Backbone as numpy.savetxt, mean C-alpha at the origin, in Angstrom:
# Nx Ny Nz CAx CAy CAz Cx Cy Cz
-18.53 -7.21 -2.04 -17.96 -6.45 -2.86 -16.21 -7.51 -2.95
-15.59 -7.84 -4.38 -14.91 -8.79 -3.43 -13.70 -8.04 -3.48
-12.73 -8.36 -2.72 -11.08 -7.48 -1.90 -10.40 -6.70 -3.43
-10.26 -6.05 -3.54 -10.20 -4.83 -4.82 -8.17 -5.44 -4.54
-7.35 -5.21 -5.93 -5.89 -5.12 -6.53 -5.68 -4.34 -6.42
-4.04 -4.53 -5.90 -3.96 -2.84 -5.80 -2.26 -3.64 -6.94
-1.91 -3.22 -8.28 -1.17 -3.30 -8.49 0.05 -2.66 -8.02
1.48 -3.08 -7.71 2.89 -2.04 -6.76 3.41 -1.60 -8.74
3.35 -0.77 -9.06 4.49 0.02 -10.44 5.37 0.99 -9.36
6.58 0.16 -9.26 8.15 1.20 -8.71 8.18 2.47 -10.06
8.06 3.56 -9.64 9.78 4.14 -10.72 10.79 4.92 -10.50
11.00 3.59 -10.12 12.62 4.40 -8.84 13.71 3.03 -9.51
14.97 3.51 -8.98 16.04 2.63 -9.03 16.59 1.58 -8.63
15.40 2.05 -7.29 15.73 1.76 -5.86 14.57 0.52 -4.79
14.39 0.30 -5.51 12.97 0.13 -4.64 13.31 -1.47 -4.45
13.24 -2.62 -2.96 13.47 -3.39 -2.07 13.46 -5.03 -3.25
12.36 -5.13 -4.23 11.84 -5.86 -4.75 12.14 -5.91 -6.63
11.97 -4.46 -7.39 11.89 -4.62 -8.85 12.42 -3.37 -8.94
13.95 -2.43 -8.19 13.95 -1.39 -8.40 14.02 -1.39 -9.74
14.40 -0.12 -10.56 15.10 -0.02 -11.91 14.48 -1.06 -12.70
13.40 -1.55 -12.90 12.88 -2.52 -13.80 11.87 -1.78 -14.35
11.75 -0.17 -13.68 10.33 0.51 -14.52 10.62 1.94 -14.87
12.10 2.07 -14.39 12.63 3.12 -14.18 12.04 4.24 -15.14
12.27 3.85 -16.07 11.82 4.68 -17.75 10.07 4.28 -17.96
9.55 5.95 -18.07 8.56 5.80 -18.26 7.97 5.12 -19.15
8.51 4.66 -20.10 8.14 3.91 -21.39 8.03 2.98 -20.88
8.82 2.69 -20.11 8.55 0.87 -19.75 7.38 0.37 -17.69
7.29 1.84 -17.56 6.42 1.58 -16.12 5.47 1.69 -16.87
4.55 2.22 -17.90 3.40 2.92 -18.70 3.01 1.14 -18.87
4.13 0.67 -19.39 3.93 -1.13 -20.02 3.68 -1.82 -18.66
4.66 -1.42 -17.96 4.37 -2.34 -17.14 2.50 -2.25 -16.11
2.62 -1.09 -15.91 1.03 -0.67 -15.37 -0.07 -1.41 -16.36
0.03 -2.08 -17.64 -0.56 -1.97 -18.78 -0.59 -3.31 -17.93
0.43 -3.89 -17.99 0.10 -4.96 -17.61 0.07 -5.94 -17.17
0.55 -5.08 -15.54 -0.18 -5.08 -14.16 -2.02 -5.15 -14.48
-2.33 -4.46 -14.74 -4.07 -4.78 -14.72 -4.02 -5.87 -15.46
-3.65 -5.72 -17.07 -4.64 -7.50 -17.68 -4.26 -8.83 -17.08
-3.04 -8.69 -15.99 -2.86 -9.60 -15.24 -4.46 -9.73 -13.94
-4.61 -8.79 -14.04 -6.10 -8.20 -12.67 -6.04 -7.23 -11.62
-5.91 -6.68 -11.72 -5.22 -5.66 -11.32 -6.22 -4.26 -11.55
-7.67 -4.22 -10.15 -7.94 -3.01 -9.89 -7.30 -1.68 -9.68
-6.97 -1.24 -9.64 -6.58 0.05 -9.39 -4.29 0.11 -9.32
-4.15 0.53 -9.75 -2.39 0.68 -10.20 -1.81 1.91 -9.27
-0.90 1.53 -8.30 -0.28 1.84 -7.15 1.10 2.39 -7.49
1.13 3.95 -8.06 3.00 4.70 -8.69 3.20 5.29 -7.34
4.93 4.82 -7.34 5.36 5.84 -6.49 6.52 5.73 -7.38
7.08 7.13 -7.12 9.02 7.39 -7.19 9.79 7.68 -6.37
9.46 7.60 -5.21 10.63 6.44 -4.03 10.40 5.95 -3.38
11.33 4.92 -2.74 11.74 4.17 -2.17 11.29 4.10 -0.68
10.94 2.92 -0.14 11.11 3.16 0.93 11.75 1.76 1.68
12.46 1.24 1.21 13.08 -0.04 1.69 14.82 0.62 3.26
14.41 0.28 3.17 15.42 0.22 4.80 16.68 1.04 3.89
17.22 1.77 4.17 18.34 2.54 4.60 17.63 3.31 3.10
16.52 3.48 2.05 16.55 4.36 1.13 17.11 5.73 1.68
16.73 6.22 0.79 17.58 8.14 1.04 15.85 8.68 0.23
15.75 9.75 0.71 14.67 10.74 1.19 14.61 11.25 -1.06
14.00 11.73 -2.13 13.83 12.13 -2.95 13.14 12.94 -3.47
14.28 14.66 -3.37 13.04 15.89 -3.78 11.78 15.93 -4.58
11.14 16.19 -4.62 9.02 16.25 -4.18 9.86 16.33 -5.52
10.96 17.00 -6.40 10.75 18.26 -7.99 11.00 16.96 -8.45
11.78 15.51 -8.52 12.36 14.79 -9.00 11.46 13.66 -8.63
10.69 13.26 -7.73 9.57 12.10 -7.90 8.18 12.74 -8.48
8.35 14.30 -8.61 7.65 14.48 -9.60 7.35 14.31 -10.93
8.59 14.73 -11.23 8.93 14.33 -12.88 8.76 13.01 -12.62
9.07 11.40 -12.29 8.62 10.44 -12.03 7.65 9.95 -12.54
6.68 10.51 -11.85 5.99 9.78 -11.93 4.60 10.04 -12.46
4.66 11.68 -13.00 3.60 12.27 -13.63 3.64 12.29 -14.90
4.08 11.65 -15.16 3.91 11.45 -17.50 3.00 9.60 -17.15
3.52 9.35 -15.95 2.57 7.26 -16.21 2.15 7.76 -15.32
1.26 8.61 -14.38 0.49 8.83 -13.89 -0.32 9.45 -14.68
-0.10 10.39 -16.21 -1.08 11.08 -16.74 -1.32 9.58 -17.37
-0.31 9.07 -18.03 -0.62 8.01 -19.24 -1.37 6.63 -19.02
-1.10 6.54 -18.05 -2.27 5.50 -17.66 -3.37 5.56 -17.05
-3.96 6.91 -17.04 -4.46 7.82 -16.46 -5.90 7.91 -17.90
-4.73 8.54 -18.62 -5.61 8.46 -19.75 -6.15 7.32 -20.71
-5.36 6.35 -20.21 -6.19 4.98 -20.35 -8.04 4.60 -19.75
-8.16 5.35 -18.11 -9.25 4.89 -18.10 -8.97 3.89 -16.43
-7.28 4.04 -16.69 -6.85 3.18 -15.38 -6.98 4.17 -13.52
-7.84 3.30 -12.46 -7.75 4.80 -11.02 -6.25 4.70 -10.90
-5.98 5.68 -10.44 -4.49 5.84 -9.93 -4.99 6.21 -8.75
-3.28 4.85 -7.92 -3.01 5.94 -6.32 -2.05 5.86 -6.01
-1.09 7.95 -6.07 -0.07 8.24 -5.85 0.16 7.26 -4.45
1.68 6.96 -4.42 2.77 5.99 -3.59 3.36 7.49 -2.95
3.25 8.28 -2.08 4.05 9.64 -2.15 3.79 9.66 -0.52
5.01 10.07 -0.32 5.20 11.93 1.34 5.04 12.53 1.10
4.98 13.30 0.29 5.14 14.86 -0.12 3.91 15.53 -0.58
3.89 16.31 0.01 2.44 16.94 -0.90 2.16 17.45 -1.84
3.42 18.30 -2.06 3.33 19.22 -3.94 3.51 17.59 -4.87
4.11 16.23 -4.15 3.66 14.67 -5.32 2.79 14.96 -5.44
1.59 14.52 -4.43 0.33 14.03 -4.37 -1.06 15.28 -5.47
-0.14 16.32 -4.79 -1.11 17.22 -4.85 -1.09 17.35 -7.05
0.25 17.14 -7.97 0.28 17.49 -9.28 -0.09 15.67 -9.34
0.06 15.02 -8.74 -0.22 13.08 -9.24 -1.98 13.41 -9.20
-3.03 13.99 -8.61 -4.59 13.98 -9.03 -4.53 15.57 -9.07
-3.69 15.97 -10.53 -4.07 17.29 -11.30 -3.50 16.39 -12.46
-2.75 15.16 -11.87 -2.73 14.13 -13.91 -3.36 12.65 -14.13
-4.14 12.97 -12.49 -5.50 12.17 -13.05 -5.43 11.01 -11.79
-4.78 10.86 -10.74 -4.74 10.08 -9.43 -5.88 10.20 -8.60
-6.49 8.96 -8.41 -7.83 9.41 -7.10 -7.16 9.02 -5.57
-6.26 8.74 -6.13 -6.34 8.10 -4.01 -4.59 8.38 -4.13
-4.67 8.95 -2.69 -3.34 9.72 -1.56 -3.22 8.25 -1.52
-1.90 7.87 -1.49 -0.90 6.71 -0.40 0.44 6.80 -0.09
-0.05 7.30 1.17 0.40 8.50 2.69 1.15 7.04 3.69
2.37 6.74 3.00 2.78 5.51 4.41 3.50 6.24 5.35
3.89 7.97 5.80 3.86 8.28 6.48 2.40 8.07 7.51
1.08 9.12 6.17 -0.09 9.29 7.19 0.03 10.51 7.76
1.41 11.94 6.90 0.60 12.94 7.46 1.89 13.05 8.43
2.39 11.99 8.54 3.36 12.53 9.68 4.67 13.40 8.57
5.25 13.37 7.93 6.23 13.26 6.63 6.21 14.84 6.74
4.70 15.14 5.78 4.30 16.90 5.55 2.89 16.55 6.39
2.42 17.29 7.10 1.37 17.22 7.47 0.46 18.31 6.04
0.79 18.64 5.69 0.52 19.82 4.44 -0.53 18.33 3.96
0.10 17.82 3.36 -0.58 16.16 2.85 -1.96 16.26 3.55
-2.36 16.33 4.84 -3.66 16.10 5.01 -4.65 17.13 3.95
-3.92 17.90 4.05 -4.73 19.53 3.70 -4.75 19.45 2.20
-4.54 19.19 1.25 -4.19 18.29 -0.36 -4.62 17.36 -0.50
-4.85 16.18 0.77 -6.22 15.63 0.12 -7.40 16.31 0.02
-7.92 16.86 1.56 -8.53 17.70 1.52 -9.60 18.51 0.79
-8.05 19.28 0.55 -8.15 20.30 -0.56 -9.08 19.67 -2.28
-8.45 18.37 -2.37 -8.94 17.92 -3.76 -9.79 16.91 -3.53
-10.12 15.82 -2.39 -11.24 15.53 -2.28 -11.19 14.02 -3.05
-9.85 13.85 -3.14 -9.37 12.12 -3.54 -10.01 11.38 -1.86
-9.07 9.87 -2.49 -9.23 9.27 -0.45 -8.07 8.65 -1.04
-7.65 8.84 0.46 -6.09 9.48 1.18 -6.36 8.01 2.13
-4.23 6.98 2.05 -4.39 5.53 2.68 -3.81 6.60 4.04
-4.26 6.18 5.12 -3.00 6.42 5.98 -2.44 5.10 6.80
-1.23 5.14 6.95 -0.57 3.88 6.84 0.25 4.44 8.20
0.54 3.01 9.02 0.76 3.25 10.21 2.18 2.85 10.18
3.34 3.67 10.71 4.91 3.83 10.20 5.90 5.08 11.40
6.05 4.08 12.52 6.67 4.76 13.45 8.73 5.03 13.44
8.92 6.30 13.35 10.32 6.88 12.91 10.67 6.61 11.66
9.04 7.12 10.33 9.41 6.77 8.51 10.78 7.52 8.77
11.66 6.86 7.74 13.02 6.21 6.64 14.15 7.49 7.60
14.33 6.98 9.75 14.89 7.62 10.51 15.34 6.60 11.49
16.73 6.40 11.32 17.49 5.40 12.09 17.47 5.50 13.59
17.94 3.50 13.85 16.82 3.46 15.33 15.09 3.94 15.12
14.25 3.06 14.13 12.32 3.78 14.51 11.93 2.42 15.74
11.79 2.63 16.69 10.81 2.47 17.34 9.98 1.10 16.87
10.62 -0.10 17.75 9.76 -0.82 17.44 9.24 -2.25 18.73
9.15 -1.53 20.04 8.31 -2.19 20.68 7.30 -1.70 21.43
6.26 -2.60 21.12 4.83 -2.54 21.10 4.94 -3.13 22.84
3.25 -2.67 23.19 3.33 -3.90 24.32 1.75 -4.78 23.83
0.98 -4.07 23.05 0.24 -4.28 22.12 0.10 -4.42 20.88
1.06 -5.15 19.88 1.15 -4.06 18.49 0.58 -3.57 18.05
-0.61 -5.16 18.58 -2.48 -4.70 17.34 -3.30 -3.47 18.44
-3.32 -3.12 19.78 -3.48 -2.88 19.84 -3.11 -0.89 20.05
-2.14 -1.44 19.73 -1.06 -0.16 20.32 -1.21 0.28 18.55
-0.64 -0.01 17.11 -0.77 0.03 16.10 -2.16 0.92 15.86
-3.56 0.29 16.56 -4.98 0.93 16.02 -4.85 1.63 17.08
-4.64 2.85 17.63 -4.27 3.19 18.87 -4.07 3.94 17.86
-3.18 4.32 17.53 -2.13 5.86 16.23 -1.96 5.48 15.55
-3.52 4.02 13.95 -3.84 4.75 13.48 -4.87 6.28 13.22
-5.74 5.21 15.01 -7.01 6.43 15.37 -6.47 7.59 15.36
-5.52 7.81 15.83 -4.87 9.25 15.90 -4.69 10.43 14.72
-4.30 9.24 13.82 -4.25 9.81 12.49 -5.37 9.90 12.32
-6.24 9.17 11.78 -7.77 8.72 10.91 -8.22 10.69 11.66
-8.13 11.05 13.07 -8.64 11.75 14.50 -7.44 13.43 13.47
-6.67 13.58 12.53 -6.02 14.31 11.80 -6.44 14.71 11.15
-6.74 14.28 9.91 -7.69 14.09 9.28 -8.67 14.09 8.54
-9.15 13.84 9.38 -10.57 14.56 10.09 -10.68 16.27 10.21
-10.18 16.62 11.10 -9.42 17.67 11.83 -9.55 18.26 10.47
-8.32 18.17 9.30 -7.74 19.21 8.26 -8.11 18.72 7.34
-10.12 18.28 7.20 -10.80 18.25 6.24 -11.55 17.28 5.57
-10.62 16.01 5.31 -10.81 14.95 4.94 -12.10 13.66 5.42
-12.97 13.84 4.43 -14.00 13.06 4.24 -13.99 11.85 5.19
-14.42 11.43 6.46 -14.10 10.46 6.70 -14.19 8.74 5.19
-15.47 8.87 4.78 -15.25 8.13 3.72 -14.43 7.70 2.71
-13.03 8.69 2.45 -12.05 9.07 1.91 -11.06 8.78 2.70
-11.09 8.49 3.99 -9.86 7.79 4.50 -10.30 6.04 3.71
-8.65 5.34 4.31 -8.06 3.75 4.34 -7.39 4.16 5.39
-7.08 3.42 6.04 -5.86 2.60 6.62 -5.43 1.72 6.61
-3.73 1.36 6.62 -3.55 0.33 6.49 -1.93 0.57 7.42
-1.81 -0.50 8.21 -1.64 -1.44 9.65 0.22 -0.89 9.62
0.92 -1.14 8.36 2.08 -1.20 8.10 3.01 -2.27 8.79
2.73 -3.44 7.73 3.05 -4.33 7.84 5.17 -4.43 7.30
5.78 -4.00 8.35 6.67 -4.70 7.20 7.78 -3.27 8.02
7.20 -1.93 8.69 7.48 -0.82 9.05 7.64 -0.48 10.31
9.08 0.01 10.69 9.44 -0.75 12.20 8.32 -1.88 12.85
8.52 -2.72 12.01 8.14 -3.82 12.92 8.60 -5.50 12.31
8.96 -6.32 13.95 9.87 -6.77 12.99 8.19 -8.10 12.80
9.90 -9.97 12.31 8.30 -10.53 11.91 7.00 -10.99 12.92
8.02 -11.01 14.17 7.05 -11.12 14.66 5.47 -9.80 14.98
5.35 -9.31 15.10 3.87 -8.22 15.00 3.64 -8.70 13.57
4.22 -8.27 12.10 3.38 -8.28 11.47 2.54 -10.06 10.85
3.12 -10.92 11.50 1.78 -11.89 12.27 1.39 -12.22 13.51
1.50 -11.49 14.05 0.73 -10.25 15.03 -0.17 -10.06 14.40
-0.15 -8.39 13.50 -0.86 -7.98 13.36 -2.19 -8.85 12.90
-1.55 -9.09 11.28 -1.78 -10.63 10.38 -3.38 -10.97 11.21
-2.70 -11.94 12.99 -3.33 -11.78 13.41 -5.51 -11.57 14.03
-4.41 -10.24 14.08 -5.60 -9.25 14.49 -5.88 -8.73 13.56
-5.64 -9.38 11.84 -6.47 -7.67 11.47 -8.47 -7.78 11.07
-9.06 -7.97 11.75 -10.34 -8.03 11.98 -10.20 -6.68 12.57
-9.96 -6.48 14.24 -9.48 -5.31 15.05 -9.09 -3.99 13.61
-8.13 -4.66 12.47 -8.36 -2.76 11.69 -9.64 -2.98 10.87
-10.30 -3.58 10.63 -11.67 -3.90 9.81 -12.33 -3.11 9.94
-12.47 -3.28 11.65 -13.82 -2.59 12.36 -13.24 -0.81 12.77
-12.82 -0.27 11.73 -12.69 0.74 12.17 -13.10 1.58 12.03
-13.48 1.59 10.89 -14.87 2.27 10.72 -14.29 3.48 9.35
-13.59 2.73 8.68 -12.87 2.77 7.66 -12.38 1.31 6.74
-11.89 1.86 5.51 -11.36 0.94 4.33 -10.28 0.24 5.59
-9.92 -0.69 4.70 -8.80 -1.49 5.51 -8.17 -2.15 4.38
-6.69 -1.52 3.79 -5.96 -1.47 2.95 -4.95 -2.56 4.11
-4.26 -4.51 3.01 -2.98 -4.73 3.29 -2.27 -4.76 2.71
-0.49 -4.72 2.87 0.14 -4.99 2.06 1.25 -5.26 2.54
1.39 -6.77 2.20 2.67 -6.87 2.04 3.00 -8.19 1.04
2.98 -8.06 -0.35 3.85 -8.26 -1.32 5.03 -8.43 -0.71
5.82 -9.31 -0.22 6.47 -10.39 -1.32 7.92 -9.34 -0.33
7.34 -9.24 1.00 8.73 -8.72 2.50 9.25 -9.39 3.16
9.67 -9.12 4.05 10.73 -9.84 4.00 10.13 -10.60 5.39
9.11 -10.70 5.72 8.78 -11.47 6.92 7.99 -12.89 6.07
7.88 -12.68 4.70 8.12 -14.04 4.57 8.96 -14.53 3.54
10.27 -14.05 2.90 11.39 -14.47 2.68 11.46 -15.44 3.78
11.29 -14.67 5.62 12.05 -15.53 6.11 11.18 -16.51 6.62
10.22 -16.28 6.29 9.06 -17.97 6.47 9.52 -18.94 6.12
9.42 -18.54 4.10 9.61 -19.54 3.28 11.62 -20.37 3.24
12.61 -18.81 3.59 13.37 -19.84 3.78 13.86 -18.65 4.58
14.04 -19.42 5.88 14.26 -18.95 7.32 16.43 -18.89 7.20
16.51 -19.75 6.66 18.14 -19.81 6.94 19.08 -18.56 5.54
18.31 -18.36 4.93 18.40 -17.58 3.67 17.82 -17.23 3.18
17.24 -15.48 3.68 15.54 -15.22 2.82 15.98 -14.98 2.07
17.15 -14.17 1.29 17.05 -13.79 0.45 16.56 -15.06 -1.44
17.00 -16.33 -0.32 16.65 -17.20 -1.70 15.43 -17.29 -2.06
14.50 -17.08 -1.12 13.50 -17.09 -1.57 13.16 -16.21 -2.31
11.82 -17.19 -3.81 12.04 -16.24 -4.72 10.99 -15.34 -5.16
11.27 -14.88 -5.93 9.82 -13.57 -6.22 8.66 -15.22 -6.63
8.09 -16.35 -7.58 6.81 -16.74 -7.14 7.13 -17.55 -5.79
7.76 -17.38 -5.28 7.19 -18.40 -3.41 7.30 -16.70 -2.56
7.06 -15.53 -3.10 6.47 -14.44 -2.34 5.68 -14.08 -2.11
5.10 -14.65 -3.72 3.69 -14.38 -4.46 2.64 -15.21 -3.78
3.07 -16.18 -3.37 2.40 -17.85 -3.39 1.92 -16.89 -2.19
3.44 -16.77 -1.35 2.68 -16.53 0.35 2.28 -14.98 0.57
2.31 -14.03 -0.56 1.10 -13.31 -0.84 -0.34 -13.38 -1.13
-0.41 -14.02 -1.92 -1.82 -14.19 -2.33 -2.42 -15.07 -0.62
-1.83 -15.87 0.12 -2.65 -17.17 0.61 -2.44 -15.90 2.16
-2.39 -13.91 2.17 -2.19 -13.23 2.56 -3.18 -12.31 2.90
-3.62 -12.43 0.80 -4.86 -12.06 0.34 -5.99 -12.51 0.58
-6.21 -14.15 0.81 -6.97 -14.47 0.92 -7.14 -13.93 3.04
-6.38 -14.24 3.43 -6.51 -13.80 5.07 -7.34 -12.14 5.53
-7.27 -11.94 4.45 -6.85 -9.67 4.74 -8.60 -10.45 3.53
-8.60 -10.42 2.88 -9.98 -10.81 1.90 -11.02 -11.31 3.03
-11.06 -12.19 4.16 -11.86 -12.72 4.77 -12.35 -11.38 6.19
-11.08 -10.92 6.21 -11.85 -9.98 7.70 -12.79 -8.71 6.58
-12.15 -8.81 6.15 -13.58 -7.55 4.87 -12.59 -6.51 3.93
-10.91 -6.60 3.92 -10.43 -5.58 3.46 -10.44 -5.02 1.71
-10.98 -4.00 1.83 -11.26 -2.99 0.51 -10.09 -3.56 -0.31
-8.73 -3.45 -0.34 -7.70 -3.78 -0.89 -6.59 -4.40 -0.22
-5.82 -5.31 -1.07 -3.64 -5.61 -1.01 -3.51 -5.26 -1.96
-2.35 -5.18 -1.67 -0.89 -3.86 -2.37 -0.55 -4.99 -2.68
-0.04 -5.46 -4.30 1.07 -7.13 -4.20 1.35 -6.51 -6.11
2.52 -6.81 -6.09 3.78 -7.22 -6.93 2.87 -7.46 -8.14
2.23 -9.10 -7.92 2.01 -9.87 -8.76 0.48 -9.98 -8.97
-0.49 -9.63 -9.55 -2.09 -10.10 -9.11 -2.30 -10.74 -9.30
-2.13 -11.32 -10.05 -2.56 -12.30 -11.04 -3.05 -14.01 -10.10
-2.03 -14.19 -8.50 -3.00 -14.92 -7.48 -3.04 -14.35 -6.89
-3.48 -13.10 -6.86 -4.59 -12.22 -5.39 -5.63 -12.41 -5.56
-5.67 -11.87 -6.96 -6.68 -12.16 -7.83 -7.55 -12.92 -7.69
-6.78 -14.29 -8.01 -7.40 -15.40 -7.63 -7.87 -16.06 -6.63
-7.67 -15.14 -5.83 -7.26 -15.85 -4.51 -8.74 -15.44 -3.12
-8.57 -13.80 -3.80 -9.33 -13.00 -3.46 -11.08 -13.54 -4.25
-10.85 -13.95 -4.82 -12.38 -14.51 -5.99 -12.76 -15.78 -4.95
-12.28 -16.89 -4.99 -12.72 -18.04 -4.00 -12.94 -16.95 -2.83
-12.34 -16.07 -2.38 -12.99 -15.88 -0.89 -14.66 -15.20 -1.63
-14.08 -13.98 -2.65 -15.34 -13.80 -2.62 -17.00 -15.10 -2.70
-16.32 -15.51 -3.58 -17.47 -16.91 -4.11 -17.85 -18.02 -2.79
-17.59 -17.78 -1.26 -17.53 -18.55 0.01 -18.07 -17.60 0.50
-17.72 -16.54 0.91 -19.25 -15.22 0.95 -20.89 -15.14 0.66
-20.08 -15.41 -1.14 -21.65 -14.54 -1.61 -21.99 -16.57 -1.34
-21.81 -17.57 -1.26 -22.51 -19.06 -1.12 -23.03 -18.79 0.34
-21.88 -18.38 1.46 -22.54 -18.17 2.67 -24.07 -17.64 3.10
-23.89 -16.08 1.88 -25.34 -15.50 2.08 -26.54 -16.15 1.49
-26.39 -17.06 0.95 -27.19 -17.85 0.35 -28.09 -18.97 0.80
-27.14 -19.94 1.96 -27.98 -20.28 2.52 -29.07 -20.04 3.51
């Protein structure tokens, strides 16, 4: 199966890449439809920025932002993921039509999130993140691949204990979250270790700072969106070759092509 393309839809005023562009619900719905037309297989709708220094958004405000967008896109037949750390938002989003909960805190922000996933029976993304939205997050690892894998395994166990079905769990190594550029490259070099955890794998590198630093080492801010998207597509190919279930991207078309190329190569190898 080809690696799926998860399109990013930030219904926020302050996300790092496109904050404010789609804060209006109508603009967000239009962009969600554009992402699908450009090759996204599903849309990840978020109402709270997780960029460094971001301020937490109350669940009530997050629900106000995302639920109308989810309802309209789900009514179109789109497969929707909700990007949230609030259990109340996740429950409201599922009621509005979301089929996946994407919790970047892996249930550490609100343990009730695991129960919501279990009760609703939807898929659950568990992302690795130490010190979520807390100053002085821990960036020290003995072996970043082994440490992240072990800590993700602990969150899988917590989800299973809460009643989430194993087949519903998706893992994300959390590129850029409590990790420096070297950590991110090491995680990508060892991405097979996460594909072998017995769960589906989501990789989310799109437009992140470590890519900008590679493109423009002297001034990462000078890296253009097009350049970051080209780097993202390369990571999509690496992730697809490792068997990732999906990649989370801002610009679907180039990543869809990259995933299709890998799928064609893999299919040709199987036919030899």
